[in-house]
Amino acid sequence: MIDLQALRSLAAVERHGSVVAAAEALGFSPSAVSQQIKKLERQSRAALLERRGRGILLTERGRALVEHGVRLLADIERVESMLAADDAPQGTFTVASFSTAARGLLGHVAKRVAVEAPDMRLEIVAMDPAEAVAQVAHGDVELAVVHNWNSVALEVPAHVALDPLCEDEADIILPRTHRLAELDAVPRAELLEETWCSQPRGAICHEALMRLLANESTTPRVAFVDPDFATHVELAAQGLALAFIPRLGRGALPPEVVARPLAGEPAKRLVSAAYRRTMSASPGVRLLVKLLHESADSLYKCLHSQE
């Protein structure tokens, strides 16, 4: 009978491009992954990997085995999820989340999991939504909290489900002494000559900022790059740059800055829970989605009470 863990190891090598990277993603040693693949080669009586320069590629037999094996693993996951549907959540569940959702939503979830599912161990890892969707799609994490800007679409494979949690809006963070700080809403045309701080290139929030002035035939001039929105707020407080920051998980702003929405069409993103459709009956996934909805509803009421 085929070894399912060995099949997972081969699929991980195909995805990550090397035995070392696959071992790191799976939490095994490179030697263990190599041994598992050698076991598959003995069973299939054919080589599954081949050297190509300094890298490694799957042979034709290896690619075919991964293609069929991924479907097999998904079917097994679906059956296991159905069998466990009436059981209490247990074991380790990893949630990938962008940082503002980790602050704004997942604290409540972690507290409730400790009460409602004491046999369930929750692990939260921070990553950008595009990477988080890929991690969910390949089975590296059980669930992700992701966002989808109205100006930057998030690509989601067909076998990954999105469960909408809430809608979030981004504001312009300005020094209180800035010429635009007295406006109720900031027209895009007034932002053409401003200096900005941004998340690193490739992050979805960076792409959303880059498209902020697309209709004005220009792009924002970014002088400061940092992954932490708290740094952006501090730079704005010092009068060095403007920031484009979502409200979710933003926290209280210092008195030196103000937050103003964009005039016209607001910059919004839909925040959702992402999980593989094969895991829809999983008690752990169902509990996490339920708690995420509770947390999002509570935060939404809090944000609107402050307006």
Short mmCIF file of C-alpha atoms in Angstrom, two decimals:
data_model
loop_
_atom_site.label_atom_id
_atom_site.label_comp_id
_atom_site.label_asym_id
_atom_site.label_seq_id
_atom_site.Cartn_x
_atom_site.Cartn_y
_atom_site.Cartn_z
CA MET A 1 0.00 0.00 0.00
CA ILE A 2 1.27 3.46 -0.87
CA ASP A 3 2.68 5.49 2.03
CA LEU A 4 0.58 8.66 2.31
CA GLN A 5 3.26 10.61 4.18
CA ALA A 6 5.76 9.71 1.47
CA LEU A 7 3.25 10.99 -1.09
CA ARG A 8 2.95 14.25 0.86
CA SER A 9 6.74 14.54 0.88
CA LEU A 10 6.94 14.14 -2.90
CA ALA A 11 4.21 16.73 -3.38
CA ALA A 12 6.12 19.10 -1.08
CA VAL A 13 9.31 18.66 -3.11
CA GLU A 14 7.36 19.44 -6.29
CA ARG A 15 5.92 22.58 -4.71
CA HIS A 16 9.03 23.93 -2.94
CA GLY A 17 11.66 22.86 -5.47
CA SER A 18 14.07 20.99 -3.20
CA VAL A 19 14.22 18.30 -0.54
CA VAL A 20 15.59 20.78 2.01
CA ALA A 21 12.77 23.29 1.45
CA ALA A 22 10.16 20.52 1.50
CA ALA A 23 11.57 19.17 4.77
CA GLU A 24 11.42 22.63 6.34
CA ALA A 25 7.79 23.09 5.26
CA LEU A 26 6.79 19.65 6.57
CA GLY A 27 8.74 19.87 9.82
CA PHE A 28 10.94 16.85 9.01
CA SER A 29 14.65 16.45 8.43
CA PRO A 30 15.89 16.37 4.81
CA SER A 31 17.08 12.82 5.42
CA ALA A 32 13.59 11.72 6.46
CA VAL A 33 12.04 13.26 3.34
CA SER A 34 14.67 11.59 1.13
CA GLN A 35 13.97 8.21 2.73
CA GLN A 36 10.23 8.60 2.19
CA ILE A 37 10.73 9.40 -1.50
CA LYS A 38 13.10 6.45 -1.92
CA LYS A 39 10.35 4.26 -0.49
CA LEU A 40 7.98 5.54 -3.17
CA GLU A 41 10.61 4.88 -5.85
CA ARG A 42 10.94 1.28 -4.70
CA GLN A 43 7.17 0.87 -4.83
CA SER A 44 6.87 2.45 -8.27
CA ARG A 45 10.07 0.83 -9.58
CA ALA A 46 11.07 4.10 -11.21
CA ALA A 47 12.99 7.25 -10.38
CA LEU A 48 10.79 10.10 -9.19
CA LEU A 49 13.45 12.83 -8.90
CA GLU A 50 16.27 13.88 -11.20
CA ARG A 51 19.15 16.32 -10.84
CA ARG A 52 19.09 19.45 -13.01
CA GLY A 53 22.19 21.57 -12.46
CA ARG A 54 22.21 22.45 -8.77
CA GLY A 55 18.48 21.92 -8.47
CA ILE A 56 16.12 19.00 -8.54
CA LEU A 57 13.10 18.19 -10.71
CA LEU A 58 10.40 15.55 -10.70
CA THR A 59 10.55 12.97 -13.47
CA GLU A 60 7.52 12.36 -15.67
CA ARG A 61 6.53 9.48 -13.37
CA GLY A 62 7.01 11.73 -10.35
CA ARG A 63 4.80 14.50 -11.78
CA ALA A 64 2.06 12.01 -12.64
CA LEU A 65 2.22 10.54 -9.13
CA VAL A 66 1.90 13.98 -7.55
CA GLU A 67 -0.99 14.93 -9.84
CA HIS A 68 -3.00 11.83 -8.89
CA GLY A 69 -1.69 11.81 -5.32
CA VAL A 70 -2.90 15.33 -4.53
CA ARG A 71 -6.44 14.31 -5.49
CA LEU A 72 -6.10 11.17 -3.36
CA LEU A 73 -4.90 13.14 -0.34
CA ALA A 74 -7.80 15.59 -0.77
CA ASP A 75 -10.31 12.70 -0.83
CA ILE A 76 -8.78 11.22 2.31
CA GLU A 77 -8.89 14.61 4.03
CA ARG A 78 -12.57 14.94 3.11
CA VAL A 79 -13.38 11.50 4.53
CA GLU A 80 -11.43 12.18 7.73
CA SER A 81 -13.25 15.49 8.12
CA MET A 82 -16.63 13.78 7.74
CA LEU A 83 -15.75 11.04 10.24
CA ALA A 84 -14.70 13.62 12.82
CA ALA A 85 -17.71 15.88 12.24
CA ASP A 86 -19.46 14.96 15.49
CA ASP A 87 -16.31 14.97 17.62
CA ALA A 88 -14.93 17.79 19.74
CA PRO A 89 -12.08 19.73 18.08
CA GLN A 90 -8.67 18.41 19.05
CA GLY A 91 -5.07 18.50 17.89
CA THR A 92 -3.08 21.37 16.43
CA PHE A 93 -4.73 23.86 14.07
CA THR A 94 -2.57 26.45 12.36
CA VAL A 95 -4.12 29.73 11.24
CA ALA A 96 -2.31 32.05 8.83
CA SER A 97 -3.32 35.68 9.12
CA PHE A 98 -2.29 39.16 8.05
CA SER A 99 -1.11 41.16 11.06
CA THR A 100 -4.03 43.56 11.54
CA ALA A 101 -6.48 40.66 11.66
CA ALA A 102 -4.23 38.88 14.14
CA ARG A 103 -4.52 41.92 16.40
CA GLY A 104 -8.14 42.76 15.71
CA LEU A 105 -9.79 39.33 15.42
CA LEU A 106 -7.68 36.41 16.56
CA GLY A 107 -7.11 37.45 20.17
CA HIS A 108 -10.81 36.85 20.87
CA VAL A 109 -10.70 33.59 18.94
CA ALA A 110 -7.70 32.25 20.89
CA LYS A 111 -9.42 33.02 24.21
CA ARG A 112 -12.63 31.29 23.17
CA VAL A 113 -10.79 28.22 21.84
CA ALA A 114 -9.14 27.78 25.25
CA VAL A 115 -12.62 27.65 26.83
CA GLU A 116 -14.67 25.80 24.21
CA ALA A 117 -12.04 23.34 22.92
CA PRO A 118 -9.40 22.66 25.59
CA ASP A 119 -8.01 19.74 23.55
CA MET A 120 -7.39 21.97 20.54
CA ARG A 121 -4.03 23.70 20.18
CA LEU A 122 -4.19 26.92 18.16
CA GLU A 123 -1.09 28.26 16.39
CA ILE A 124 -1.18 31.62 14.56
CA VAL A 125 1.41 32.63 11.96
CA ALA A 126 1.60 36.03 10.25
CA MET A 127 1.81 36.22 6.46
CA ASP A 128 0.47 38.17 3.52
CA PRO A 129 -2.88 36.94 2.10
CA ALA A 130 -1.48 35.64 -1.20
CA GLU A 131 1.00 33.40 0.65
CA ALA A 132 -1.68 32.42 3.18
CA VAL A 133 -4.03 31.24 0.41
CA ALA A 134 -1.20 29.16 -1.07
CA GLN A 135 -0.50 27.62 2.35
CA VAL A 136 -4.18 26.69 2.73
CA ALA A 137 -4.41 25.33 -0.80
CA HIS A 138 -1.42 23.01 -0.30
CA GLY A 139 -2.47 21.81 3.16
CA ASP A 140 0.32 23.56 5.09
CA VAL A 141 -2.21 25.34 7.33
CA GLU A 142 -5.80 24.49 8.20
CA LEU A 143 -7.28 27.99 7.85
CA ALA A 144 -6.30 31.54 6.91
CA VAL A 145 -7.70 35.01 7.47
CA VAL A 146 -7.21 36.95 4.25
CA HIS A 147 -8.31 40.20 2.66
CA ASN A 148 -9.34 41.17 -0.84
CA TRP A 149 -9.10 44.86 -1.81
CA ASN A 150 -11.63 46.34 -4.20
CA SER A 151 -8.60 47.50 -6.24
CA VAL A 152 -6.38 44.40 -5.88
CA ALA A 153 -7.97 41.00 -6.50
CA LEU A 154 -6.83 38.00 -4.46
CA GLU A 155 -6.51 34.81 -6.52
CA VAL A 156 -8.12 31.83 -4.80
CA PRO A 157 -8.06 28.25 -6.19
CA ALA A 158 -11.40 26.52 -6.76
CA HIS A 159 -10.81 23.99 -3.96
CA VAL A 160 -10.40 26.77 -1.36
CA ALA A 161 -13.58 28.25 0.15
CA LEU A 162 -13.89 31.89 1.26
CA ASP A 163 -16.27 32.73 4.11
CA PRO A 164 -16.73 36.56 4.32
CA LEU A 165 -16.27 37.95 7.85
CA CYS A 166 -16.42 41.75 7.54
CA GLU A 167 -15.61 44.71 5.34
CA ASP A 168 -12.69 46.93 6.30
CA GLU A 169 -11.84 50.44 5.09
CA ALA A 170 -8.48 52.19 4.86
CA ASP A 171 -7.86 55.81 5.81
CA ILE A 172 -5.14 58.33 5.06
CA ILE A 173 -3.08 59.01 8.21
CA LEU A 174 -1.84 62.60 8.24
CA PRO A 175 0.07 64.81 10.68
CA ARG A 176 -2.45 66.95 12.55
CA THR A 177 -0.69 70.04 11.20
CA HIS A 178 -0.95 68.89 7.58
CA ARG A 179 -2.80 71.12 5.11
CA LEU A 180 -5.34 68.32 4.41
CA ALA A 181 -6.02 67.43 8.06
CA GLU A 182 -9.03 69.76 8.32
CA LEU A 183 -10.88 68.06 5.45
CA ASP A 184 -13.64 65.55 6.21
CA ALA A 185 -12.45 63.39 3.29
CA VAL A 186 -9.29 63.65 1.17
CA PRO A 187 -9.58 63.95 -2.63
CA ARG A 188 -7.09 61.78 -4.49
CA ALA A 189 -5.97 64.74 -6.60
CA GLU A 190 -4.69 66.45 -3.42
CA LEU A 191 -2.27 63.57 -2.74
CA LEU A 192 -0.20 63.73 -5.91
CA GLU A 193 2.90 65.42 -4.46
CA GLU A 194 2.89 63.76 -1.04
CA THR A 195 5.57 61.48 0.43
CA TRP A 196 4.42 58.07 1.73
CA CYS A 197 5.47 55.18 3.91
CA SER A 198 4.45 51.70 2.76
CA GLN A 199 4.65 48.01 3.41
CA PRO A 200 7.30 46.15 1.33
CA ARG A 201 6.78 45.68 -2.40
CA GLY A 202 4.71 42.54 -3.08
CA ALA A 203 2.47 42.92 -0.03
CA ILE A 204 -1.16 43.42 -1.00
CA CYS A 205 -1.43 46.63 1.06
CA HIS A 206 1.55 48.00 -0.88
CA GLU A 207 -0.19 47.19 -4.17
CA ALA A 208 -3.38 48.87 -2.91
CA LEU A 209 -1.37 52.02 -2.12
CA MET A 210 0.27 51.93 -5.56
CA ARG A 211 -3.18 51.90 -7.19
CA LEU A 212 -4.49 54.67 -4.96
CA LEU A 213 -3.68 57.36 -7.53
CA ALA A 214 -4.04 55.23 -10.66
CA ASN A 215 -6.89 57.38 -11.99
CA GLU A 216 -4.64 60.42 -11.58
CA SER A 217 -2.04 58.81 -13.90
CA THR A 218 0.63 58.67 -11.21
CA THR A 219 1.83 56.46 -8.36
CA PRO A 220 2.59 57.42 -4.76
CA ARG A 221 6.19 58.41 -3.98
CA VAL A 222 7.32 56.00 -1.27
CA ALA A 223 10.28 57.14 0.84
CA PHE A 224 9.88 54.76 3.80
CA VAL A 225 9.27 51.00 3.63
CA ASP A 226 8.40 49.01 6.75
CA PRO A 227 6.09 45.99 7.32
CA ASP A 228 4.67 47.38 10.58
CA PHE A 229 1.77 49.85 10.43
CA ALA A 230 2.78 51.18 13.85
CA THR A 231 5.96 52.50 12.24
CA HIS A 232 3.85 54.18 9.56
CA VAL A 233 1.80 55.95 12.23
CA GLU A 234 4.97 57.13 13.98
CA LEU A 235 6.43 58.48 10.73
CA ALA A 236 3.20 60.39 10.12
CA ALA A 237 3.30 61.71 13.70
CA GLN A 238 6.80 63.07 13.01
CA GLY A 239 5.56 64.80 9.86
CA LEU A 240 7.78 62.72 7.59
CA ALA A 241 5.20 60.91 5.46
CA LEU A 242 1.56 60.05 4.96
CA ALA A 243 0.29 56.52 5.55
CA PHE A 244 -2.49 54.40 4.06
CA ILE A 245 -3.74 52.15 6.87
CA PRO A 246 -6.81 49.92 7.28
CA ARG A 247 -9.00 50.42 10.35
CA LEU A 248 -9.01 46.76 11.39
CA GLY A 249 -6.69 46.28 14.36
CA ARG A 250 -5.25 49.79 14.00
CA GLY A 251 -5.76 50.78 17.62
CA ALA A 252 -5.86 54.28 19.07
CA LEU A 253 -3.93 56.94 17.16
CA PRO A 254 -1.55 59.38 18.88
CA PRO A 255 -2.72 63.01 19.15
CA GLU A 256 -0.15 64.14 16.56
CA VAL A 257 -2.06 62.47 13.68
CA VAL A 258 -5.57 62.28 12.25
CA ALA A 259 -7.26 59.65 10.08
CA ARG A 260 -9.29 60.79 7.08
CA PRO A 261 -11.19 58.65 4.54
CA LEU A 262 -10.73 59.09 0.82
CA ALA A 263 -13.26 61.25 -0.99
CA GLY A 264 -15.31 59.47 -3.63
CA GLU A 265 -15.03 55.68 -3.77
CA PRO A 266 -13.53 54.50 -0.46
CA ALA A 267 -10.62 52.07 -0.29
CA LYS A 268 -12.21 48.89 1.06
CA ARG A 269 -11.22 45.27 1.50
CA LEU A 270 -13.30 42.19 2.24
CA VAL A 271 -11.89 40.12 5.12
CA SER A 272 -12.63 36.39 4.87
CA ALA A 273 -11.77 33.03 6.36
CA ALA A 274 -10.17 30.68 3.82
CA TYR A 275 -10.09 26.89 4.15
CA ARG A 276 -10.03 23.86 1.89
CA ARG A 277 -13.49 22.66 0.90
CA THR A 278 -12.48 19.17 1.97
CA MET A 279 -12.24 20.52 5.54
CA SER A 280 -15.71 22.06 5.65
CA ALA A 281 -17.01 19.35 8.02
CA SER A 282 -13.98 19.53 10.34
CA PRO A 283 -15.04 20.40 13.92
CA GLY A 284 -11.95 22.57 14.34
CA VAL A 285 -12.53 24.54 11.15
CA ARG A 286 -16.23 25.00 11.96
CA LEU A 287 -15.39 26.27 15.45
CA LEU A 288 -12.74 28.67 14.17
CA VAL A 289 -15.06 30.11 11.52
CA LYS A 290 -17.84 30.56 14.08
CA LEU A 291 -15.52 32.34 16.49
CA LEU A 292 -14.10 34.53 13.72
CA HIS A 293 -17.64 35.66 12.84
CA GLU A 294 -18.27 36.50 16.50
CA SER A 295 -15.03 38.46 16.73
CA ALA A 296 -15.68 40.33 13.47
CA ASP A 297 -19.24 41.26 14.54
CA SER A 298 -17.96 42.56 17.89
CA LEU A 299 -15.17 44.59 16.26
CA TYR A 300 -17.55 45.99 13.63
CA LYS A 301 -19.88 47.29 16.35
CA CYS A 302 -16.93 48.79 18.22
CA LEU A 303 -15.57 50.57 15.15
CA HIS A 304 -18.96 52.07 14.29
CA SER A 305 -19.57 53.19 17.88
CA GLN A 306 -16.37 55.29 17.59
CA GLU A 307 -17.45 57.07 14.39
#
